[in-house]
mmCIF file of C-alpha atoms in Angstrom:
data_model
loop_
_atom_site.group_PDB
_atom_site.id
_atom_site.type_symbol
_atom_site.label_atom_id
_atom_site.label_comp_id
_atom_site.label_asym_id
_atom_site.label_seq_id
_atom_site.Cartn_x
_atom_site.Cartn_y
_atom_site.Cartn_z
ATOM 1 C CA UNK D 1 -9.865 -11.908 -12.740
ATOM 2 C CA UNK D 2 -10.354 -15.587 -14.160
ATOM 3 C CA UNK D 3 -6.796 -16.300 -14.427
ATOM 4 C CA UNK D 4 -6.420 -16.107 -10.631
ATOM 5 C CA UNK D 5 -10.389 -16.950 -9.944
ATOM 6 C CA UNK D 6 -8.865 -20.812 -10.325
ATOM 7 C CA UNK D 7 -7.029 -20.057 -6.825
ATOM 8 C CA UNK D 8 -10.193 -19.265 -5.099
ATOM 9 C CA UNK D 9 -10.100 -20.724 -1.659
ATOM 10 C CA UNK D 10 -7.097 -22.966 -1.983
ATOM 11 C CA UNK D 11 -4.606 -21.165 0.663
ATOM 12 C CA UNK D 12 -2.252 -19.905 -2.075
ATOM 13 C CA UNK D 13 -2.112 -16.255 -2.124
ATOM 14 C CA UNK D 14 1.054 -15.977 -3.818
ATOM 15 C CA UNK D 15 0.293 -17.871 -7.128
ATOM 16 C CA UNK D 16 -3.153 -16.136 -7.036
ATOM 17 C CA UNK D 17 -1.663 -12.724 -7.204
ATOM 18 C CA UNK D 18 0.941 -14.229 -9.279
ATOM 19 C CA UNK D 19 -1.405 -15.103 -12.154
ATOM 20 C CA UNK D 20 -3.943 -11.858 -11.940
ATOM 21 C CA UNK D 21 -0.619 -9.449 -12.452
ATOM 22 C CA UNK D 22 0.587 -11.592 -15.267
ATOM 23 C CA UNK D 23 -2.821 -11.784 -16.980
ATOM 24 C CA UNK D 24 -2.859 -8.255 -16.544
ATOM 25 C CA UNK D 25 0.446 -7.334 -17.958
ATOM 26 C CA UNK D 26 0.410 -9.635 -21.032
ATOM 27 C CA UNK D 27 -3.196 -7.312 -22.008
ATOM 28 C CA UNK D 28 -1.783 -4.074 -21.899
ATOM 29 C CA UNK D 29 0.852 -5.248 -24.631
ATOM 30 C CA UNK D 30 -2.838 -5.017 -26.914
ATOM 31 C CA UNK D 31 -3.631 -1.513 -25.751
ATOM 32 C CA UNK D 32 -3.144 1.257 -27.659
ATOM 33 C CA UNK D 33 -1.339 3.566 -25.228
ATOM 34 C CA UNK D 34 1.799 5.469 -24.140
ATOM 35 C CA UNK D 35 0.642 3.955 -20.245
ATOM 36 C CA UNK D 36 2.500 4.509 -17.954
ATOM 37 C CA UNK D 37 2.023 2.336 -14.087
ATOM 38 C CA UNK D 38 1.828 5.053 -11.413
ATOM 39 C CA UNK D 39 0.383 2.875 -9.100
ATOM 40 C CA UNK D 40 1.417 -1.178 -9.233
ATOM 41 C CA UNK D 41 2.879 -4.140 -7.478
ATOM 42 C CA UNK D 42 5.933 -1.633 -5.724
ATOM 43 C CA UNK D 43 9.018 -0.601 -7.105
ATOM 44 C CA UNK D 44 11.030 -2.346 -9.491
ATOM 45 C CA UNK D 45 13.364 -4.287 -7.833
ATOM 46 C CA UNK D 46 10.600 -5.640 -5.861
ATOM 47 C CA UNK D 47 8.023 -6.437 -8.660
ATOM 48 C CA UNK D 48 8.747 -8.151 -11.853
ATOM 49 C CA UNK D 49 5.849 -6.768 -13.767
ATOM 50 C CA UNK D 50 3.634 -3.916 -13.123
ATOM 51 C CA UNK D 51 6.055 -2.229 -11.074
ATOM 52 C CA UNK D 52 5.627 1.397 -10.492
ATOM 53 C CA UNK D 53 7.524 3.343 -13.459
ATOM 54 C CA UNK D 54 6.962 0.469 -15.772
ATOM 55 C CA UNK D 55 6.017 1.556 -19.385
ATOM 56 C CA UNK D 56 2.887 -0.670 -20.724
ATOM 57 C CA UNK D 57 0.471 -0.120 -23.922
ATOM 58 C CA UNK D 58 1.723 -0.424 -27.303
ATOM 59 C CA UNK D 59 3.116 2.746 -27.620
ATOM 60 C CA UNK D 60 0.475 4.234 -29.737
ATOM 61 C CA UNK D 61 -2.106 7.123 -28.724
ATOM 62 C CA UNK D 62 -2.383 8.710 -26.060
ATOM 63 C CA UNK D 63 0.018 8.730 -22.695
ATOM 64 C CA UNK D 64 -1.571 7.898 -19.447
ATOM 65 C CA UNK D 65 -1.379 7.240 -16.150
ATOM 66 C CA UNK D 66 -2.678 3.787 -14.921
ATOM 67 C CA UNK D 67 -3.104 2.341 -11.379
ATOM 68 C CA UNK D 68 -3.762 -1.325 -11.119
ATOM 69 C CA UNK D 69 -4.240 -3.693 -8.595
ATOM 70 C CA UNK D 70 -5.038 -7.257 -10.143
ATOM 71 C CA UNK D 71 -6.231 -8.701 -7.067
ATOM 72 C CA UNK D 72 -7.264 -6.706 -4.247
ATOM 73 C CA UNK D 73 -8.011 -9.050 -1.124
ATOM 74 C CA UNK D 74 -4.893 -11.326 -2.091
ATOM 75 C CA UNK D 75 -5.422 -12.990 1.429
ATOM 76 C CA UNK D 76 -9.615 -13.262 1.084
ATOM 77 C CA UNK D 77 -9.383 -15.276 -2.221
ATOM 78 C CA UNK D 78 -6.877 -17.400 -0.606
ATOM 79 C CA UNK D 79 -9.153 -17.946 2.428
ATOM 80 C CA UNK D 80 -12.386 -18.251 0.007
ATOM 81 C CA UNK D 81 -13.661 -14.642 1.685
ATOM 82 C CA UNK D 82 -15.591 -12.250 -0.007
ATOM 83 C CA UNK D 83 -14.607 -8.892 -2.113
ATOM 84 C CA UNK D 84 -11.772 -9.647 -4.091
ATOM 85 C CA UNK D 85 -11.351 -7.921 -7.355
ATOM 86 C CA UNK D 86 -9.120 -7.049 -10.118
ATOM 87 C CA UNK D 87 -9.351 -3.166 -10.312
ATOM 88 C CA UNK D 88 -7.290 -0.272 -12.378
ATOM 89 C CA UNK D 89 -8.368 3.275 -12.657
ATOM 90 C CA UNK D 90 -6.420 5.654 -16.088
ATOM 91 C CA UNK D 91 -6.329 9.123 -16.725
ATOM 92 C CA UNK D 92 -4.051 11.737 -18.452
ATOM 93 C CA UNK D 93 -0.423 12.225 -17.462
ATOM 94 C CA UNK D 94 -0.071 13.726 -14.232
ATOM 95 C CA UNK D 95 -3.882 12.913 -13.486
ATOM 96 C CA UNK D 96 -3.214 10.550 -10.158
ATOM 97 C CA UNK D 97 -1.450 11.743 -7.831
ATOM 98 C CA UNK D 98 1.112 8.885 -6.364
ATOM 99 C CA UNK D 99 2.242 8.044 -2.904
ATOM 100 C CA UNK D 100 4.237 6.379 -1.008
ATOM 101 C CA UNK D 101 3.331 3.288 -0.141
ATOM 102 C CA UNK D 102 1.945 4.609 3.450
ATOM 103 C CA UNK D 103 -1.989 5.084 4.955
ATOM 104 C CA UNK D 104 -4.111 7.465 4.435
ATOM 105 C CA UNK D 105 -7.245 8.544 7.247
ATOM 106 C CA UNK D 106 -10.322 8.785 5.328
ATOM 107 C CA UNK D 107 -13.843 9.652 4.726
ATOM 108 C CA UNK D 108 -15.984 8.741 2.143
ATOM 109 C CA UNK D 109 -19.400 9.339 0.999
ATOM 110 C CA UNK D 110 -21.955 8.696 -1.818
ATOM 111 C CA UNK D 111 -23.050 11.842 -4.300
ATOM 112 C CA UNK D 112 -26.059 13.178 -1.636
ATOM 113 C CA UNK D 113 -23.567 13.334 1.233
ATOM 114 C CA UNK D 114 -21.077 15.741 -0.983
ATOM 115 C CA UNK D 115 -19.919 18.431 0.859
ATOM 116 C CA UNK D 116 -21.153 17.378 4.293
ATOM 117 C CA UNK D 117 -18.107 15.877 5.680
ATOM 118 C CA UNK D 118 -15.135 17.072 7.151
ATOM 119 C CA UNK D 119 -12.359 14.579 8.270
ATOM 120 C CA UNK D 120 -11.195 17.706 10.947
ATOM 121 C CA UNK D 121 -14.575 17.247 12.749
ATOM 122 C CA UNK D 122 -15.498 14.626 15.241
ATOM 123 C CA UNK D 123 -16.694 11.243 14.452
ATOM 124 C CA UNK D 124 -20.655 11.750 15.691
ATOM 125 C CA UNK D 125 -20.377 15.103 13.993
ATOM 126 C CA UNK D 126 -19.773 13.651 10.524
ATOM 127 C CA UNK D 127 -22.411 10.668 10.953
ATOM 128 C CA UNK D 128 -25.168 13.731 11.831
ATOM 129 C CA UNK D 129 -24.462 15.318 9.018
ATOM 130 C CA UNK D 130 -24.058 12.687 6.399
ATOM 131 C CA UNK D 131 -27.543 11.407 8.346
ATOM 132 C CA UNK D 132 -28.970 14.611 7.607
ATOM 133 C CA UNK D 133 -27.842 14.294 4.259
ATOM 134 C CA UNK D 134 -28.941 11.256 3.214
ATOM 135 C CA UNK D 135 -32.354 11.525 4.840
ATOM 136 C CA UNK D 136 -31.776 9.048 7.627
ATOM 137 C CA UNK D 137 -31.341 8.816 11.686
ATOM 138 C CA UNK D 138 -28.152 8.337 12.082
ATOM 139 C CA UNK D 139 -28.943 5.205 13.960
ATOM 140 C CA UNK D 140 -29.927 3.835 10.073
ATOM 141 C CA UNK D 141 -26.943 4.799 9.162
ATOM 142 C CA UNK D 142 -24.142 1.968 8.131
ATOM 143 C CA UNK D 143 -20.690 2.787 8.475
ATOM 144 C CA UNK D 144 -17.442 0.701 6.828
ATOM 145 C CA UNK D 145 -14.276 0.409 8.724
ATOM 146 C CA UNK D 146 -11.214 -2.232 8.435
ATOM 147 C CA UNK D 147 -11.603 -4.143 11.408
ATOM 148 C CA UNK D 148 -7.658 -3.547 12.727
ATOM 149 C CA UNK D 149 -6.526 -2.712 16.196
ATOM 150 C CA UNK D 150 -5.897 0.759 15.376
ATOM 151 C CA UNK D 151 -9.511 1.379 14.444
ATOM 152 C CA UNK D 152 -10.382 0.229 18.094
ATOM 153 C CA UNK D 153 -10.751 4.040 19.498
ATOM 154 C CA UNK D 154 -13.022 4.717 16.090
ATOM 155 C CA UNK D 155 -14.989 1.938 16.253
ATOM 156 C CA UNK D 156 -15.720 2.979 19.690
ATOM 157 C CA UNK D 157 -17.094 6.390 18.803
ATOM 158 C CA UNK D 158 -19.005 4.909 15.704
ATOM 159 C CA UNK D 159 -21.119 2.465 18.538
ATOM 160 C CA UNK D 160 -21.356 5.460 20.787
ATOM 161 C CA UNK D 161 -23.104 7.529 17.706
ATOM 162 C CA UNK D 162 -25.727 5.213 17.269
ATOM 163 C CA UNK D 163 -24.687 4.054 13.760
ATOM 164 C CA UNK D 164 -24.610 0.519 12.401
ATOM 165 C CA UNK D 165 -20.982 -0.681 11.945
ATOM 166 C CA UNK D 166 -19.972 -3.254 9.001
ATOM 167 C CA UNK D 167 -16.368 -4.701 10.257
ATOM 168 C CA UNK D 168 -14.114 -5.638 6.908
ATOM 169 C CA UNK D 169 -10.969 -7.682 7.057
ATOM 170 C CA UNK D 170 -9.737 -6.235 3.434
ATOM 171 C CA UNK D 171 -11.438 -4.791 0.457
ATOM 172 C CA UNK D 172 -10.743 -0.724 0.830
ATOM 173 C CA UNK D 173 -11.156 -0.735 -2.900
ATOM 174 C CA UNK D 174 -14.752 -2.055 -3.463
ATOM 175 C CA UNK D 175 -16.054 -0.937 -0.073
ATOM 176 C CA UNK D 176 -15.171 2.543 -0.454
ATOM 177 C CA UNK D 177 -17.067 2.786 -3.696
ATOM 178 C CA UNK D 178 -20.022 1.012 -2.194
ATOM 179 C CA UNK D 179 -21.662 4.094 -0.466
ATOM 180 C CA UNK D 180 -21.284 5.618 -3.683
ATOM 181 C CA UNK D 181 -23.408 2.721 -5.843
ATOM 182 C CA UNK D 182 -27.576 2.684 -4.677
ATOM 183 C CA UNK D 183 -28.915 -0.078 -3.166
ATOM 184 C CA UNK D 184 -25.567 -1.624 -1.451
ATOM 185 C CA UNK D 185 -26.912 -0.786 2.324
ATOM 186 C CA UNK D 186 -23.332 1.195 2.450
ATOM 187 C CA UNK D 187 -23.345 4.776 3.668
ATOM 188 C CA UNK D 188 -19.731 6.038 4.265
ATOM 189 C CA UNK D 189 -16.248 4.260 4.998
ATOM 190 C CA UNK D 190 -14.071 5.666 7.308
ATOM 191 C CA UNK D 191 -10.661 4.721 9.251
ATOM 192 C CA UNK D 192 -7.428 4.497 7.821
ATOM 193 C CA UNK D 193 -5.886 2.338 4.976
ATOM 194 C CA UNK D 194 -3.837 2.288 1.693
ATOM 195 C CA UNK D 195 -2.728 5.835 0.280
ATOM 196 C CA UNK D 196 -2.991 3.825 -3.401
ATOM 197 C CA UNK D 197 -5.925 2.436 -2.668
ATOM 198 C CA UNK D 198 -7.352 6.439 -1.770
ATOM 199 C CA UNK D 199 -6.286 7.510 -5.233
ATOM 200 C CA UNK D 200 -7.937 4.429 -6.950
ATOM 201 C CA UNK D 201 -11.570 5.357 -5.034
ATOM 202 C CA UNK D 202 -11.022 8.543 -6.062
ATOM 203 C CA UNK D 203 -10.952 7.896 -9.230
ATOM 204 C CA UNK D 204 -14.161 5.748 -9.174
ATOM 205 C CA UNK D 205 -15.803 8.886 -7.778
ATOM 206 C CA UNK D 206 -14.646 11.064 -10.019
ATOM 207 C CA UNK D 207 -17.027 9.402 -12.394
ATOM 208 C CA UNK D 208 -20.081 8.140 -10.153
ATOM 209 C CA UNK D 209 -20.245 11.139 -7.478
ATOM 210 C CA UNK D 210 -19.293 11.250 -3.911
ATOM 211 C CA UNK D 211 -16.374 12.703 -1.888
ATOM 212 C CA UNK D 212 -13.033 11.370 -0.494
ATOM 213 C CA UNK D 213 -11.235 13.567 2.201
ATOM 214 C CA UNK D 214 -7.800 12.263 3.198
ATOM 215 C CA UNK D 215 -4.754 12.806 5.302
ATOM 216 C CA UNK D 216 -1.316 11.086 5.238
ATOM 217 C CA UNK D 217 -0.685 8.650 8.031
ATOM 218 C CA UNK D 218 3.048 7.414 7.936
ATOM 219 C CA UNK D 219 2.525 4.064 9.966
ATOM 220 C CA UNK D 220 6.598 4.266 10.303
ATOM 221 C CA UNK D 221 9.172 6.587 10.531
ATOM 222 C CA UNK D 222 10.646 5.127 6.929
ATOM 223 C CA UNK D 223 7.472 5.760 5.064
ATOM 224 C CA UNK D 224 7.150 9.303 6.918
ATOM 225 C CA UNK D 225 10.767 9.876 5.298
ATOM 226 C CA UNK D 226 10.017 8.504 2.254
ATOM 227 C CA UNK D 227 6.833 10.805 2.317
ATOM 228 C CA UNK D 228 9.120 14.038 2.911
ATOM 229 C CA UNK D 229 10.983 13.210 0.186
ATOM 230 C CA UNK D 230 8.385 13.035 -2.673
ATOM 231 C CA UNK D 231 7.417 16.482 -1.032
ATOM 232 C CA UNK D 232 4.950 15.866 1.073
ATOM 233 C CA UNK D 233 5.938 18.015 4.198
ATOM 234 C CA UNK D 234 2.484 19.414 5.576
ATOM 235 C CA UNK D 235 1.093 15.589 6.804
ATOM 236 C CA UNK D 236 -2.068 17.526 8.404
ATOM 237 C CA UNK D 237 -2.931 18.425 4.339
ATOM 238 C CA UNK D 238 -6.206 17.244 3.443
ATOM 239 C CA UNK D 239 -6.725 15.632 -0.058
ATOM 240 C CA UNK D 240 -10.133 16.186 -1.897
ATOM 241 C CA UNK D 241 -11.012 13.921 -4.753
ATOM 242 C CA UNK D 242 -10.157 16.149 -7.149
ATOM 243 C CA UNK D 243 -6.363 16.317 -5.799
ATOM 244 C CA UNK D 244 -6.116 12.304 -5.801
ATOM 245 C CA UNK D 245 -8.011 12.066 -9.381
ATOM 246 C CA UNK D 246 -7.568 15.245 -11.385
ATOM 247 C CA UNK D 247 -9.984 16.444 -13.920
ATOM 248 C CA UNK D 248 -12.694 14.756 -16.208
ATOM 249 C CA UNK D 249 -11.133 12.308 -18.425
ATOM 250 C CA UNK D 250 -10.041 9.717 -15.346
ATOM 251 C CA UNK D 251 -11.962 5.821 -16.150
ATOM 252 C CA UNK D 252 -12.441 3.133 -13.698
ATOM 253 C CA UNK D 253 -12.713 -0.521 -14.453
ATOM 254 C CA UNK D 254 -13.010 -3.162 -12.117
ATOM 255 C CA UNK D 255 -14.489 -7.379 -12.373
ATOM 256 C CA UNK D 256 -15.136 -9.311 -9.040
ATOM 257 C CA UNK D 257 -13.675 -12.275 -8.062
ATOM 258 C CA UNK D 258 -15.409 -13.584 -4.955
ATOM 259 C CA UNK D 259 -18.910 -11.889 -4.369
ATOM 260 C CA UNK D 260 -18.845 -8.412 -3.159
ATOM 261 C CA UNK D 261 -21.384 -4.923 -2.168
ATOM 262 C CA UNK D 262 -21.505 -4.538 -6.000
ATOM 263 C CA UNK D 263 -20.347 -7.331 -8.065
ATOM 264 C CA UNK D 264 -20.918 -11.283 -8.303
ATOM 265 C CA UNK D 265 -17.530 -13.051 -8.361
ATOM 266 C CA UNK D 266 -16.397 -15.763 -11.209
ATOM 267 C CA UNK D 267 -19.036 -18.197 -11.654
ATOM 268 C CA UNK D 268 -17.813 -21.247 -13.293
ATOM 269 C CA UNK D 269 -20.135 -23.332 -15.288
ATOM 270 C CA UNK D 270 -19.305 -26.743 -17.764
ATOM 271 C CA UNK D 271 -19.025 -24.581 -20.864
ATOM 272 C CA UNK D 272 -18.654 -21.412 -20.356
ATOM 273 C CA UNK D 273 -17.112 -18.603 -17.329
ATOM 274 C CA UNK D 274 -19.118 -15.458 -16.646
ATOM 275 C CA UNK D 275 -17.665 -12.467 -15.397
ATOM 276 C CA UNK D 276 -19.153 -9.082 -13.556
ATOM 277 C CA UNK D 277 -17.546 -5.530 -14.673
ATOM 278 C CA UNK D 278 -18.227 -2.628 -14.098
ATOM 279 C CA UNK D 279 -17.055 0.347 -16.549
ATOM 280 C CA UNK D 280 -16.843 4.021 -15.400
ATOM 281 C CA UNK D 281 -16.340 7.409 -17.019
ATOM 282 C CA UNK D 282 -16.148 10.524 -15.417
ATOM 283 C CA UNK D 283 -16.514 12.814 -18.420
ATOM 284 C CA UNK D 284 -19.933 11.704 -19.110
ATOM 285 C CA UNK D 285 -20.719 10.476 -15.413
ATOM 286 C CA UNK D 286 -21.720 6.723 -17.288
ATOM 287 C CA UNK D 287 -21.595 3.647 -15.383
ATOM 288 C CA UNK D 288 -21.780 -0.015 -17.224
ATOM 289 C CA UNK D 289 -22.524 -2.790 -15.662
ATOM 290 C CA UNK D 290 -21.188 -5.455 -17.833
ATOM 291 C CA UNK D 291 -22.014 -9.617 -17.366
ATOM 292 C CA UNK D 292 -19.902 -11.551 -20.237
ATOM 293 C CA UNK D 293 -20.228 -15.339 -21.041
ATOM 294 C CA UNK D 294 -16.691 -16.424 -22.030
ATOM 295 C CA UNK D 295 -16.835 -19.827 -23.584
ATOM 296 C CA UNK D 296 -14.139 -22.265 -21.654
ATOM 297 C CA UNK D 297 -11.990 -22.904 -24.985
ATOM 298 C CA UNK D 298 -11.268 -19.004 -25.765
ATOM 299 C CA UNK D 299 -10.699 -18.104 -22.610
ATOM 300 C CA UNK D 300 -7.570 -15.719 -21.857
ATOM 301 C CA UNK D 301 -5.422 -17.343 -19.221
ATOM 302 C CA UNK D 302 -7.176 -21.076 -18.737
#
């Protein structure tokens, strides 16, 4: 997060990104793991480092599964826009289930609107019941959705509800969380976005409460192929959390970069950088909300 905070705002995505996944790899080299990247920069002819396959850790303990993104919102810290962050979730072998890199449709909801939802059932339908749920009119009600021009027909139906609408350019990550965390004026995310990015929420709500339903949506025939191939034949499956993050030992980590629904971004001051974590666990359901003061001269990546 602070090696590519310096890029904040300067038009530059590619040296941004370009710093957060090399901070990121050179770390794991301290870990002591058997890790393994399950979900990463793409495959490896198409990512030098953190490439999905690549071994990382220094081959002691444990083996897991890791899915990273160093800097989700590549384009908003470019453009000095909000809710970038550097993000990786970890579990057990064969604890996150792995995609192609295709969309997903999705719901998501906060711990008291568990078991409410159905991504089968109309729009309004959903927003009553997560309403109903969470004690509200559905008119109180905020909804997240990716403001893209294949949300138009959704976006629609949300208005027509009643429900407040919060339009996003990127950020699936930390917005999908949000309706999970109190006090972020988030009550579900729905629409269509990242299959990796599903399986990283997931993970986050694995350990905080809340629900993730989710279909694949090929948005060409060569990821609808490439789908079929890793097995994925039924498209009109739906995913539960607990098929995207599997069982109790799945960890979420994630620091902002620019200011987001949860966490401050970087804040540079004449001695010293401070950072915003936050630290999940879904074995003991424990959330840590971590500020650290890193003094300029230590600092990893400056």
């Amino acid at each position: 997060a602070i090696s590519c905070a310096k890029w904040y705002g300067k038009g530059d995505k590619n040296n941004a990104d370009g710093a957060a996944v090399k901070a990121m790899r050179e770390r794991f080299n301290y870990v002591d793991c058997k890790g393994k990247i399950v979900i990463g920069e793409g495959e490896k002819d198409n990512a030098p480092m953190l490439y999905e396959g690549e071994e990382v850790g220094n081959g002691n303990g444990v083996e897991i599964d890791i899915a990273v993104d160093p800097l989700e919102c590549t384009s908003n810290l470019a453009k000095g826009k909000l809710n970038s962050i550097s993000v990786l979730a970890a579990g057990p072998k064969g604890s996150l289930k792995t995609f192609p890199g295709t969309y997903m449709e999705h719901i998501i909801v906060g711990p008291k609107a568990v078991g409410v939802i159905d991504i089968n059932k109309p729009v309004k339908e959903n927003l009553q019941n997560i309403a109903k749920a969470l004690d509200k009119e559905i008119e109180e009600l905020t909804v997240v959705i990716l403001e893209r021009d294949r949300h138009q027909q959704l976006i629609k139906e949300v208005r027509e509800s009643g429900a407040r609408l919060r339009l996003i350019d990127h950020g699936t990550i930390v917005n999908g969380i949000a309706p999970a965390i109190p006090n972020t004026g988030l009550d579900v995310l729905m629409g269509t976005g990242g299959a990796p990015e599903a399986v990283i929420i997931a993970a986050a709500l694995k350990c905080i409460g809340g629900e993730i339903q989710a279909k694949l949506a090929p948005h060409n025939e060569k990821t609808k192929q490439d789908a079929i191939k890793m097995g994925y034949i039924n498209l009109d499956k739906v995913y539960t959390t607990e098929d995207l993050a599997k069982g109790d030992q799945v960890m979420f980590v994630a620091t902002g970069i620019s200011d987001g629904p949860f966490l401050k971004g970087i804040e540079f001051a004449p001695h010293n950088i401070v950072t915003h974590s936050v630290v999940m666990r879904a074995k003991t359901k424990t959330i840590r909300f971590v500020e650290t003061h890193h003094h300029v001269e230590t600092v990893y990546g400056l």
